[in-house]
CSV table of C-alpha atoms in Angstrom, one decimal:
chain,number,residue,atom,x,y,z
A,3,MET,CA,91.5,123.0,-94.0
A,4,ARG,CA,92.6,121.1,-91.0
A,5,LYS,CA,88.8,119.8,-90.7
A,6,LEU,CA,89.4,118.2,-93.9
A,7,ILE,CA,92.1,117.2,-93.6
A,8,ILE,CA,90.7,114.6,-90.4
A,9,LEU,CA,88.1,113.4,-92.6
A,10,PHE,CA,89.6,112.4,-94.8
A,11,PHE,CA,90.8,110.0,-92.2
A,12,VAL,CA,87.7,108.4,-90.5
A,13,GLY,CA,86.4,109.1,-94.2
A,14,LEU,CA,89.5,106.2,-95.5
A,15,ALA,CA,89.0,104.1,-92.0
A,16,ILE,CA,85.6,103.8,-92.7
A,17,THR,CA,86.3,102.9,-96.6
A,18,VAL,CA,88.9,100.3,-96.0
A,19,SER,CA,86.7,98.8,-92.6
A,20,SER,CA,84.3,98.0,-94.8
A,21,CYS,CA,86.1,96.4,-97.1
A,22,ARG,CA,86.6,94.0,-94.0
A,23,GLN,CA,85.3,90.3,-94.3
A,24,ASP,CA,85.1,89.2,-91.1
A,25,PHE,CA,87.4,85.0,-91.1
A,26,VAL,CA,85.0,82.2,-91.1
A,27,PHE,CA,86.0,79.1,-89.5
A,28,GLU,CA,85.8,76.0,-90.2
A,29,LYS,CA,85.0,73.0,-87.7
A,30,SER,CA,88.9,71.2,-88.1
A,31,ASN,CA,89.3,67.6,-89.9
A,32,GLY,CA,91.6,66.0,-88.2
A,33,LYS,CA,94.0,66.7,-90.8
A,34,LEU,CA,96.2,68.8,-89.1
A,35,SER,CA,99.6,68.8,-88.8
A,36,PHE,CA,102.2,68.3,-85.7
A,37,SER,CA,106.1,68.8,-86.0
A,38,LYS,CA,107.0,66.0,-84.5
A,39,ASP,CA,104.0,62.9,-83.6
A,40,THR,CA,106.0,62.1,-80.0
A,41,ILE,CA,108.0,64.6,-78.3
A,42,TYR,CA,110.8,62.7,-76.1
A,43,LEU,CA,110.7,64.7,-72.6
A,44,ASP,CA,114.0,64.3,-71.8
A,45,THR,CA,115.1,62.3,-68.2
A,46,VAL,CA,114.0,64.2,-65.1
A,47,PHE,CA,114.6,64.2,-61.5
A,48,THR,CA,111.7,63.0,-59.4
A,49,ASN,CA,110.2,65.9,-58.1
A,50,ILE,CA,112.2,68.8,-60.8
A,51,GLY,CA,110.6,70.6,-63.5
A,52,SER,CA,111.3,69.6,-67.2
A,53,SER,CA,112.3,72.2,-69.7
A,54,THR,CA,110.0,73.8,-72.2
A,55,TYR,CA,109.8,71.4,-75.3
A,56,THR,CA,108.0,73.2,-78.1
A,57,LEU,CA,105.0,71.1,-81.1
A,58,LYS,CA,104.8,72.8,-84.0
A,59,VAL,CA,100.9,72.3,-85.2
A,60,TYR,CA,99.8,73.2,-88.7
A,61,ASN,CA,96.9,74.0,-91.0
A,62,LYS,CA,97.9,73.4,-94.7
A,63,SER,CA,94.5,73.5,-95.6
A,64,SER,CA,92.9,76.8,-97.5
A,65,LYS,CA,90.0,77.2,-94.7
A,66,ASP,CA,90.4,78.8,-91.4
A,67,ILE,CA,89.9,75.8,-89.2
A,68,LYS,CA,88.6,76.2,-85.2
A,69,ILE,CA,89.9,72.8,-83.4
A,70,PRO,CA,86.4,72.7,-80.9
A,71,THR,CA,89.7,71.3,-78.1
A,72,ILE,CA,93.1,70.4,-77.8
A,73,ARG,CA,93.4,68.7,-74.5
A,74,LEU,CA,95.6,66.2,-72.4
A,75,ALA,CA,94.6,63.0,-72.1
A,76,LYS,CA,94.5,62.5,-68.8
A,77,GLY,CA,93.4,65.2,-67.9
A,78,VAL,CA,93.8,67.7,-65.0
A,79,GLY,CA,95.0,65.1,-62.8
A,80,THR,CA,98.0,64.3,-65.4
A,81,LYS,CA,101.6,65.7,-64.7
A,82,TYR,CA,102.0,67.4,-68.2
A,83,ARG,CA,101.4,71.2,-68.6
A,84,ILE,CA,101.1,72.8,-71.9
A,85,THR,CA,100.8,76.2,-73.2
A,86,VAL,CA,99.0,76.8,-76.1
A,87,ASP,CA,99.9,80.3,-78.6
A,88,GLY,CA,100.1,81.2,-75.4
A,89,MET,CA,97.1,81.0,-73.7
A,90,THR,CA,96.8,79.0,-70.3
A,91,GLY,CA,93.3,77.4,-71.0
A,92,ASP,CA,91.8,76.0,-67.9
A,93,GLU,CA,95.3,74.5,-66.0
A,94,ASN,CA,97.4,74.0,-69.3
A,95,ARG,CA,95.5,70.6,-69.4
A,96,VAL,CA,92.5,71.6,-71.1
A,97,PHE,CA,92.1,73.8,-73.8
A,98,HIS,CA,88.3,75.2,-76.8
A,99,ASP,CA,87.3,76.5,-79.7
A,100,VAL,CA,91.3,76.9,-80.4
A,101,GLU,CA,91.7,79.1,-84.3
A,102,LEU,CA,94.0,78.6,-86.4
A,103,LEU,CA,93.9,80.7,-90.4
A,104,ALA,CA,94.6,78.7,-93.5
A,105,LYS,CA,98.3,77.5,-94.8
A,106,ASP,CA,98.9,78.7,-90.5
A,107,SER,CA,100.3,77.5,-88.1
A,108,MET,CA,101.1,77.3,-83.5
A,109,TYR,CA,103.1,76.6,-81.2
A,110,ILE,CA,102.1,73.7,-78.5
A,111,PHE,CA,104.8,74.9,-75.3
A,112,ILE,CA,104.9,71.2,-72.5
A,113,GLU,CA,106.7,71.0,-69.5
A,114,THR,CA,106.2,68.7,-67.2
A,115,THR,CA,107.0,67.8,-63.2
A,116,ALA,CA,106.6,64.8,-62.0
A,117,GLY,CA,107.5,62.1,-59.2
A,118,ILE,CA,108.9,57.6,-59.1
A,119,GLY,CA,105.6,57.3,-57.8
A,120,ASP,CA,103.8,58.5,-61.3
A,121,ALA,CA,106.0,56.0,-63.6
A,122,ASN,CA,105.6,53.0,-65.1
A,123,PRO,CA,107.5,51.5,-62.1
A,124,SER,CA,109.4,48.4,-64.8
A,125,ASP,CA,110.3,50.8,-67.3
A,126,PHE,CA,109.6,54.6,-64.9
A,127,LEU,CA,108.4,56.5,-68.1
A,128,TYR,CA,105.2,58.4,-67.4
A,129,THR,CA,103.3,59.3,-70.9
A,130,ASP,CA,100.0,61.0,-71.8
A,131,GLN,CA,99.0,62.3,-75.0
A,132,ILE,CA,97.6,65.7,-76.5
A,133,GLU,CA,94.1,65.2,-78.2
A,134,PHE,CA,93.0,67.4,-80.6
A,135,ASP,CA,89.7,67.2,-81.5
A,136,SER,CA,88.4,64.3,-81.2
A,137,GLY,CA,85.9,61.4,-81.8
A,138,ALA,CA,86.2,60.6,-86.5
A,139,ASN,CA,88.9,64.2,-86.2
A,140,LEU,CA,90.8,62.6,-83.4
A,141,GLN,CA,94.4,63.5,-83.3
A,142,LYS,CA,97.1,62.2,-81.0
A,143,VAL,CA,100.9,63.7,-79.9
A,144,GLU,CA,102.6,61.2,-77.9
A,145,LEU,CA,104.2,62.6,-74.7
A,146,VAL,CA,106.9,60.3,-72.9
A,147,THR,CA,109.2,61.8,-69.8
A,148,LEU,CA,112.4,59.1,-67.9
A,149,ILE,CA,111.9,60.1,-64.5
A,150,GLN,CA,115.2,58.9,-62.7
A,151,ASP,CA,115.2,59.2,-58.4
A,152,ALA,CA,118.0,60.7,-56.4
A,153,TYR,CA,118.3,61.3,-53.2
A,154,PHE,CA,118.0,65.7,-52.1
A,155,ILE,CA,120.3,67.9,-50.7
A,156,PHE,CA,119.0,70.6,-49.5
A,157,PRO,CA,119.0,73.4,-46.6
A,158,ASN,CA,115.7,73.7,-44.6
A,159,LYS,CA,114.1,76.8,-44.3
A,160,GLN,CA,112.8,77.8,-41.0
A,161,ASN,CA,110.0,80.9,-40.5
A,162,GLY,CA,110.2,82.0,-44.8
A,163,ILE,CA,113.8,82.3,-43.6
A,164,THR,CA,116.5,79.9,-45.2
A,165,GLU,CA,119.5,77.9,-43.3
A,166,SER,CA,123.1,78.9,-44.9
A,167,ILE,CA,127.2,78.4,-44.1
A,168,PRO,CA,129.4,80.4,-44.0
A,169,ILE,CA,131.8,80.4,-47.0
A,170,GLY,CA,134.4,83.1,-46.1
A,171,PHE,CA,134.5,86.7,-45.0
A,172,ASN,CA,133.8,90.9,-46.4
A,173,ASP,CA,136.7,92.5,-45.9
A,174,ASP,CA,135.3,94.1,-43.3
A,175,GLY,CA,135.1,90.6,-41.4
A,176,THR,CA,132.2,89.7,-41.4
A,177,ILE,CA,131.1,86.7,-41.9
A,178,LEU,CA,130.0,85.8,-46.0
A,179,GLU,CA,127.2,83.5,-46.0
A,180,THR,CA,125.4,80.6,-48.7
A,181,ASN,CA,122.3,79.6,-49.0
A,182,GLY,CA,123.3,75.5,-47.9
A,183,ARG,CA,123.3,72.9,-44.6
A,184,ASN,CA,125.5,70.9,-43.2
A,185,LEU,CA,125.9,67.0,-44.0
A,186,SER,CA,123.8,64.7,-41.7
A,187,HIS,CA,125.2,61.2,-39.8
A,188,ASN,CA,121.7,60.8,-39.4
A,189,HIS,CA,119.7,62.5,-42.7
A,190,LEU,CA,116.1,60.9,-42.5
A,191,ASP,CA,115.1,60.5,-45.8
A,192,ASN,CA,119.1,60.2,-46.9
A,193,GLY,CA,121.1,58.9,-44.3
A,194,ASP,CA,124.8,59.0,-43.3
A,195,GLU,CA,125.5,61.6,-45.7
A,196,TYR,CA,129.0,61.6,-45.0
A,197,LEU,CA,129.4,58.1,-47.0
A,198,PHE,CA,127.2,58.5,-51.2
A,199,LYS,CA,125.5,55.7,-52.6
A,200,THR,CA,126.0,54.2,-55.5
A,201,ASP,CA,122.0,53.5,-56.4
A,202,LYS,CA,120.4,57.4,-57.1
A,203,PRO,CA,122.5,60.2,-58.1
A,204,TYR,CA,122.3,62.8,-54.9
A,205,VAL,CA,120.6,66.5,-56.2
A,206,VAL,CA,122.3,69.3,-54.5
A,207,TYR,CA,120.3,72.3,-54.0
A,208,GLY,CA,122.6,75.4,-52.6
A,209,TYR,CA,125.9,74.2,-51.0
A,210,ALA,CA,126.3,71.1,-48.5
A,211,SER,CA,129.3,71.2,-46.2
A,212,VAL,CA,131.2,68.9,-44.8
A,213,PRO,CA,132.4,70.9,-41.4
A,214,ASN,CA,134.8,70.2,-38.7
A,215,GLY,CA,135.8,66.8,-38.1
A,216,GLU,CA,134.2,65.2,-40.3
A,217,THR,CA,135.2,63.5,-43.7
A,218,LEU,CA,132.5,63.0,-47.2
A,219,THR,CA,133.8,60.0,-48.2
A,220,ILE,CA,132.0,59.3,-52.4
A,221,PRO,CA,133.0,56.0,-53.7
A,222,ALA,CA,133.8,54.6,-57.4
A,223,GLY,CA,130.4,55.0,-59.3
A,224,ALA,CA,128.5,57.9,-57.4
A,225,ARG,CA,126.4,60.9,-59.4
A,226,VAL,CA,126.5,63.9,-58.4
A,227,HIS,CA,124.1,67.0,-59.8
A,228,PHE,CA,124.2,70.3,-58.5
A,229,HIS,CA,121.5,73.1,-59.1
A,230,ALA,CA,122.1,76.3,-60.7
A,231,ASP,CA,124.2,78.5,-57.8
A,232,SER,CA,125.3,75.8,-55.3
A,233,GLY,CA,128.2,73.5,-55.2
A,234,LEU,CA,130.0,71.6,-52.4
A,235,VAL,CA,132.1,73.6,-49.4
A,236,VAL,CA,134.1,71.5,-47.7
A,237,GLN,CA,135.1,74.1,-43.7
A,238,GLN,CA,137.8,74.1,-41.9
A,239,GLY,CA,138.9,71.2,-40.4
A,240,GLY,CA,137.2,69.1,-42.7
A,241,THR,CA,138.4,66.7,-45.6
A,242,LEU,CA,137.7,65.0,-49.6
A,243,HIS,CA,138.4,61.1,-50.0
A,244,VAL,CA,137.0,61.3,-53.7
A,245,ASN,CA,138.0,56.8,-53.7
A,246,GLY,CA,136.4,56.8,-57.5
A,247,THR,CA,138.7,54.2,-59.6
A,248,ALA,CA,138.5,53.3,-63.9
A,249,SER,CA,136.1,52.4,-65.8
A,250,ALA,CA,136.1,50.1,-68.8
A,251,THR,CA,133.9,52.2,-71.4
A,252,ASP,CA,132.4,55.6,-71.9
A,253,ALA,CA,129.7,55.1,-69.8
A,254,LEU,CA,132.3,55.5,-67.0
A,255,GLU,CA,130.4,53.2,-64.7
A,256,ASN,CA,133.5,54.1,-62.1
A,257,GLU,CA,134.3,57.7,-62.5
A,258,VAL,CA,132.7,59.8,-59.6
A,259,ILE,CA,130.9,61.9,-61.3
A,260,PHE,CA,130.3,65.5,-60.3
A,261,GLU,CA,127.9,68.3,-63.3
A,262,GLY,CA,124.2,70.3,-63.7
A,263,ASP,CA,121.0,68.0,-62.9
A,264,ARG,CA,120.2,69.4,-66.5
A,265,LEU,CA,120.0,66.0,-67.9
A,266,GLU,CA,118.8,67.6,-71.4
A,267,PRO,CA,121.8,66.8,-74.0
A,268,ASP,CA,121.6,70.4,-74.7
A,269,PHE,CA,122.7,71.3,-72.3
A,270,SER,CA,125.5,68.6,-71.8
A,271,SER,CA,128.9,71.1,-71.8
A,272,VAL,CA,127.0,74.7,-71.8
A,273,PRO,CA,129.3,75.6,-68.6
A,274,GLY,CA,128.4,77.5,-65.5
A,275,GLN,CA,125.3,75.6,-64.5
A,276,TRP,CA,126.5,75.2,-60.9
A,277,GLY,CA,129.5,76.8,-58.6
A,278,THR,CA,132.1,74.6,-57.7
A,279,VAL,CA,133.5,72.4,-55.1
A,280,TYR,CA,135.4,74.9,-52.5
A,281,LEU,CA,138.2,73.8,-50.3
A,282,ARG,CA,138.0,75.8,-47.7
A,283,GLN,CA,141.6,77.3,-46.3
A,284,GLY,CA,142.4,75.2,-42.6
A,285,SER,CA,140.1,72.3,-45.0
A,286,GLY,CA,141.8,68.5,-45.4
A,287,THR,CA,142.9,67.3,-42.2
A,288,ASN,CA,142.8,64.4,-43.1
A,289,ASN,CA,144.2,65.0,-46.4
A,290,HIS,CA,143.2,65.6,-49.4
A,291,ARG,CA,142.7,63.0,-52.0
A,292,ILE,CA,140.7,63.2,-55.4
A,293,LYS,CA,141.2,60.7,-58.5
A,294,ASN,CA,138.9,59.2,-60.9
A,295,LEU,CA,136.4,62.1,-60.7
A,296,THR,CA,134.5,64.1,-64.5
A,297,ILE,CA,133.2,67.3,-63.2
A,298,LYS,CA,131.2,69.5,-66.0
A,299,ASN,CA,130.0,72.6,-66.4
A,300,ALA,CA,131.1,74.5,-63.1
A,301,VAL,CA,131.9,78.0,-62.4
A,302,ILE,CA,134.7,76.8,-61.0
A,303,GLY,CA,135.7,73.2,-60.7
A,304,LEU,CA,138.2,73.5,-58.0
A,305,LEU,CA,138.0,75.9,-56.1
A,306,ILE,CA,141.4,75.2,-53.2
A,307,GLU,CA,141.6,78.9,-50.3
A,308,PRO,CA,145.6,78.7,-49.0
A,309,ASN,CA,146.4,75.2,-47.9
A,310,ILE,CA,150.2,75.0,-46.0
A,311,GLY,CA,149.1,71.3,-44.5
A,312,ALA,CA,149.4,67.7,-47.0
A,313,PRO,CA,149.5,68.3,-51.3
A,314,ILE,CA,146.0,67.3,-51.9
A,315,ALA,CA,146.1,64.2,-54.4
A,316,ILE,CA,144.6,64.8,-57.8
A,317,GLU,CA,145.0,62.1,-59.5
A,318,ASN,CA,143.3,60.5,-63.1
A,319,THR,CA,141.2,63.3,-62.7
A,320,GLN,CA,139.1,65.9,-65.8
A,321,ILE,CA,137.9,69.1,-65.9
A,322,TYR,CA,135.4,70.7,-68.4
A,323,ASP,CA,133.2,73.3,-69.7
A,324,CYS,CA,133.7,76.3,-66.6
A,325,SER,CA,133.0,78.9,-67.5
A,326,ASN,CA,136.1,81.5,-65.6
A,327,TYR,CA,138.6,78.8,-63.8
A,328,GLY,CA,139.3,74.2,-63.5
A,329,ILE,CA,140.4,74.4,-60.9
A,330,PHE,CA,141.3,77.9,-59.2
A,331,SER,CA,144.4,78.1,-56.3
A,332,SER,CA,145.5,80.3,-53.9
A,333,ASN,CA,149.2,78.7,-52.3
A,334,SER,CA,148.4,75.4,-51.4
A,335,ARG,CA,149.7,72.3,-52.6
A,336,ILE,CA,148.9,69.9,-55.1
A,337,ASP,CA,150.3,66.9,-56.9
A,338,GLY,CA,148.3,66.7,-59.5
A,339,LYS,CA,148.3,63.4,-61.3
A,340,LYS,CA,146.9,63.0,-65.4
A,341,ILE,CA,144.9,65.5,-64.7
A,342,VAL,CA,143.2,66.5,-68.2
A,343,ILE,CA,141.1,70.6,-68.4
A,344,ASN,CA,139.3,72.0,-71.0
A,345,THR,CA,138.1,75.1,-72.1
A,346,CYS,CA,137.2,77.5,-69.4
A,347,GLY,CA,136.6,81.2,-69.5
A,348,GLN,CA,139.3,82.2,-68.5
A,349,PHE,CA,142.1,79.6,-67.3
A,350,CYS,CA,142.3,76.1,-66.4
A,351,LEU,CA,144.8,76.3,-64.5
A,352,ALA,CA,145.1,79.1,-62.3
A,353,THR,CA,148.0,79.7,-59.0
A,354,VAL,CA,148.5,82.4,-57.6
A,355,TYR,CA,150.5,83.7,-53.9
A,356,GLY,CA,153.4,81.8,-54.7
A,357,GLY,CA,152.3,77.5,-53.9
A,358,ASP,CA,153.7,74.5,-54.1
A,359,TYR,CA,153.2,72.8,-57.3
A,360,ASN,CA,153.8,69.0,-59.2
A,361,PHE,CA,152.0,68.7,-62.1
A,362,THR,CA,152.7,65.4,-63.8
A,363,ASN,CA,151.2,63.6,-67.4
A,364,CYS,CA,148.3,66.6,-67.0
A,365,THR,CA,146.7,68.3,-70.0
A,366,PHE,CA,145.8,71.6,-69.9
A,367,ASN,CA,144.0,72.9,-73.7
A,368,ASN,CA,141.5,75.8,-73.8
A,369,ASN,CA,139.7,76.9,-76.7
A,370,TRP,CA,137.2,78.9,-75.2
A,371,SER,CA,136.2,81.7,-77.5
A,372,SER,CA,137.5,84.9,-77.4
A,373,SER,CA,141.8,86.7,-77.0
A,374,LYS,CA,141.6,86.3,-72.7
A,375,GLN,CA,141.6,82.4,-71.8
A,376,LEU,CA,144.6,80.8,-70.9
A,377,ALA,CA,145.8,77.2,-70.0
A,378,VAL,CA,147.8,77.7,-68.0
A,379,TYR,CA,148.0,80.8,-65.0
A,380,VAL,CA,151.4,80.7,-62.2
A,381,ALA,CA,152.1,83.8,-60.0
A,382,ASP,CA,152.8,84.5,-56.5
A,383,TYR,CA,150.4,87.8,-56.6
A,384,PHE,CA,146.8,87.7,-57.7
A,385,LYS,CA,146.6,91.2,-58.4
A,386,ASP,CA,148.8,94.2,-60.1
A,387,THR,CA,147.6,96.0,-56.8
A,388,ASP,CA,149.1,93.3,-54.7
A,389,THR,CA,152.5,94.5,-52.9
A,390,GLU,CA,151.5,90.8,-51.1
A,391,PHE,CA,153.2,87.6,-52.7
A,392,PHE,CA,154.3,84.1,-51.8
A,393,PRO,CA,157.1,81.8,-52.8
A,394,LEU,CA,156.3,80.0,-55.6
A,395,GLN,CA,157.2,76.0,-56.5
A,396,ALA,CA,155.5,75.0,-59.9
A,397,ASN,CA,157.0,72.1,-61.1
A,398,PHE,CA,155.5,70.2,-64.2
A,399,THR,CA,156.3,67.5,-66.4
A,400,ASN,CA,154.8,64.9,-69.0
A,401,CYS,CA,152.3,68.1,-69.2
A,402,ILE,CA,150.9,69.6,-72.4
A,403,ILE,CA,150.4,73.3,-72.2
A,404,TYR,CA,147.6,74.1,-75.5
A,405,GLY,CA,145.3,76.3,-76.0
A,406,SER,CA,143.3,77.6,-79.8
A,407,ASN,CA,145.8,81.0,-79.2
A,408,THR,CA,149.4,81.9,-79.5
A,409,ASN,CA,150.1,81.7,-76.0
A,410,GLU,CA,148.7,79.4,-73.9
A,411,LEU,CA,151.2,80.1,-70.9
A,412,ILE,CA,151.6,83.2,-68.1
A,413,LEU,CA,154.0,83.1,-65.2
A,414,ASN,CA,153.2,86.8,-62.8
A,415,LYS,CA,156.9,87.3,-61.0
A,416,LYS,CA,156.2,89.8,-58.5
A,417,GLY,CA,158.0,88.2,-55.1
A,418,THR,CA,161.8,87.8,-54.9
A,419,ILE,CA,161.3,83.3,-54.5
A,420,PHE,CA,159.9,81.9,-57.3
A,421,ASN,CA,160.8,78.7,-59.1
A,422,SER,CA,159.8,76.7,-62.1
A,423,SER,CA,160.3,74.2,-64.0
A,424,PHE,CA,159.0,72.6,-67.1
A,425,GLN,CA,161.1,68.8,-67.7
A,426,ASN,CA,159.3,67.2,-71.4
A,427,CYS,CA,156.5,69.8,-72.3
A,428,LEU,CA,154.7,71.2,-74.9
A,429,VAL,CA,154.2,74.6,-74.9
A,430,LYS,CA,152.5,76.8,-76.9
A,431,LEU,CA,153.5,80.4,-76.2
A,432,ASN,CA,154.5,83.4,-77.9
A,433,VAL,CA,158.6,83.2,-79.4
A,434,SER,CA,160.3,86.5,-79.9
A,435,SER,CA,163.7,87.3,-81.4
A,436,GLY,CA,164.8,83.2,-80.0
A,437,SER,CA,163.4,83.9,-76.7
A,438,ILE,CA,159.8,82.9,-74.9
A,439,ILE,CA,158.5,86.0,-72.7
A,440,LEU,CA,156.2,85.0,-69.6
A,441,THR,CA,155.2,88.2,-68.6
A,442,ASN,CA,158.5,89.4,-66.9
A,443,ILE,CA,160.3,86.0,-67.1
A,444,LEU,CA,162.7,86.3,-69.7
A,445,TYR,CA,163.5,82.1,-70.9
A,446,ASP,CA,166.2,81.8,-73.5
A,447,ALA,CA,164.5,79.1,-76.0
A,448,ILE,CA,167.1,77.2,-76.2
A,449,ARG,CA,167.5,76.1,-73.0
A,450,LEU,CA,163.3,75.2,-72.4
A,451,GLU,CA,164.2,72.8,-75.3
A,452,GLN,CA,166.9,71.8,-73.8
A,453,ASN,CA,165.1,70.2,-71.0
A,454,GLY,CA,163.2,68.0,-74.3
A,455,ASN,CA,160.9,70.4,-73.7
A,456,LEU,CA,158.6,71.5,-77.1
A,457,VAL,CA,157.0,74.0,-78.1
A,458,ASN,CA,154.3,75.4,-80.6
A,459,LYS,CA,154.2,71.0,-81.7
A,460,LYS,CA,150.5,70.3,-82.6
A,461,PRO,CA,149.5,67.8,-79.9
A,462,ASP,CA,146.9,66.4,-82.4
A,463,PHE,CA,144.3,65.8,-80.7
A,464,PHE,CA,141.6,63.2,-80.9
A,465,ASP,CA,138.4,65.9,-80.9
A,466,ILE,CA,138.7,68.9,-79.0
A,467,SER,CA,134.2,69.5,-79.3
A,468,LYS,CA,134.1,66.7,-77.4
A,469,ASN,CA,136.3,67.2,-74.8
A,470,LYS,CA,138.5,63.7,-76.1
A,471,LEU,CA,142.0,65.2,-76.2
A,472,VAL,CA,143.8,61.3,-76.6
A,473,ILE,CA,146.5,62.6,-78.6
A,474,GLY,CA,146.9,60.7,-82.3
A,475,GLU,CA,149.5,59.4,-83.9
A,476,ASP,CA,150.8,61.7,-85.6
A,477,SER,CA,151.3,63.7,-81.8
A,478,PHE,CA,154.0,65.9,-81.9
A,479,ALA,CA,153.5,64.9,-78.0
A,480,LYS,CA,153.6,60.4,-79.2
A,481,GLY,CA,157.5,59.1,-77.2
A,482,THR,CA,159.1,62.3,-76.5
A,483,GLY,CA,158.2,62.5,-72.4
A,484,ILE,CA,160.1,60.6,-70.3
A,485,ASP,CA,159.7,58.2,-67.1
A,486,ALA,CA,158.6,59.7,-64.6
A,487,GLY,CA,157.0,57.1,-62.4
A,488,ILE,CA,154.0,56.9,-63.5
A,489,PRO,CA,153.1,53.3,-64.9
A,490,PHE,CA,149.6,54.1,-66.6
A,491,ASP,CA,147.8,56.7,-68.1
A,492,ILE,CA,144.4,58.5,-67.5
A,493,LEU,CA,142.8,55.3,-69.5
A,494,GLY,CA,145.0,52.3,-67.5
A,495,ASN,CA,146.5,51.5,-69.6
A,496,PRO,CA,150.1,50.5,-68.9
A,497,ARG,CA,152.9,53.7,-70.4
A,498,VAL,CA,155.9,51.9,-72.0
A,499,SER,CA,158.7,53.7,-73.6
A,500,PRO,CA,159.0,55.5,-75.8
A,501,PHE,CA,156.7,58.0,-73.4
A,502,ASP,CA,154.7,60.5,-74.3
A,503,ILE,CA,153.3,63.8,-72.7
A,504,GLY,CA,149.9,64.5,-72.0
A,505,ALA,CA,148.0,62.7,-69.5
A,506,TYR,CA,147.4,59.8,-72.1
A,507,ASN,CA,149.1,57.5,-74.1
A,508,TRP,CA,149.1,58.1,-78.3
A,509,ILE,CA,146.1,55.8,-80.7
A,510,THR,CA,145.3,55.4,-84.2
A,511,PHE,CA,142.7,57.5,-84.6
A,512,PRO,CA,139.5,56.1,-86.4
A,513,SER,CA,140.1,56.8,-90.8
A,514,ASN,CA,135.5,58.8,-90.5
């Protein structure tokens, strides 16, 4: 019986295979259809690989066809690379006898790595074409890429070992290091790296380090792009001066901008593309100053270790879309004016192990899509297991503390010196039985509101998803602040009585 069953299935297989007709492919007739007639590979830095772009090719006829050739017009010398339905062809440039079934489609994936010298000198465009077939049946899809020149900062490599810099200590006291190098006053390609230029952007691989005794000065209009797992670290005795100024247009032409090195629009708001700006303990010998700086898409925007010297001055600074924190500060002194932080995976602002903080006319908003993120966290310790805590003084004046959760502010206290002050702030809090519970600190709601604070009132932001936190005419922050000695808002508009809460003056939103 078992043999009969086996014979049955063998016979069935033979019968099925004998009914199958081999596909007959006809030569293509030049009537392919494409998802796009031009593929624009967004701006890339010179000699840095692009993202992968997709072209879909359709055979809308009722016949199976064979395309004699699919090739890049510039041949093997082109800076583009393609794969056709997973095939690599001849060096990712030429493909022969590509089959495409009737009413079917295939994918072509496109990448490029081109230098500024490859581009057209008049417009810096690098172009090519994907050619399908030839002669009378020739069809083409255009490829266009804008190449941008840059100053590159990356660690040296010798005998297969990449240069590294210190970033801290392990629990056993050994030094922690990461890929990076100290900046140079006489770099062969970049010149004096302690005074950034504005004629070209900077692209940083690994961590650019400012060592003891040096000051990095970044002028208005500078653009700095960080690769994945890269950033800027200021060592003990080093100093950072960011000297941006107010801009007249949305291009932020005078702002200093720190962001990732992926220039495609799809990456414009992706968090965590690069590391952080790290101000280590004992840095700031020449007094850190940060003015008119925009930080986008980092893991932590500003990571600040204990600093008990002169306050770190942060003014007119915007931090957006960080995967962890906007500002994370440990037992430091910060004088923050007109800071805007929006959408972070944990906290927009977190201060731990105490410190001395003054934030005036700042806007902290967190709409991260989870239930754990908060706008502001203030504590005199860090971990719940900590037995060590430090004195805290934290003052918030004319600030917006808001977000998508029911509570956007936490104060955590273990020590005896814990002083916090909120004056004319708009704060989103959990209110229960007439009191505001901030972890183990009980604030009377009436007393808080007697200080001019507004609890659970809407700020009426223009567009949170696009990091536009200007307040509108219907905002409760409009005209409810005090004169805090700050004559202009973050956009350079004069502050006049009645004063508004937050970094921006209110505006009338457009109707469309």
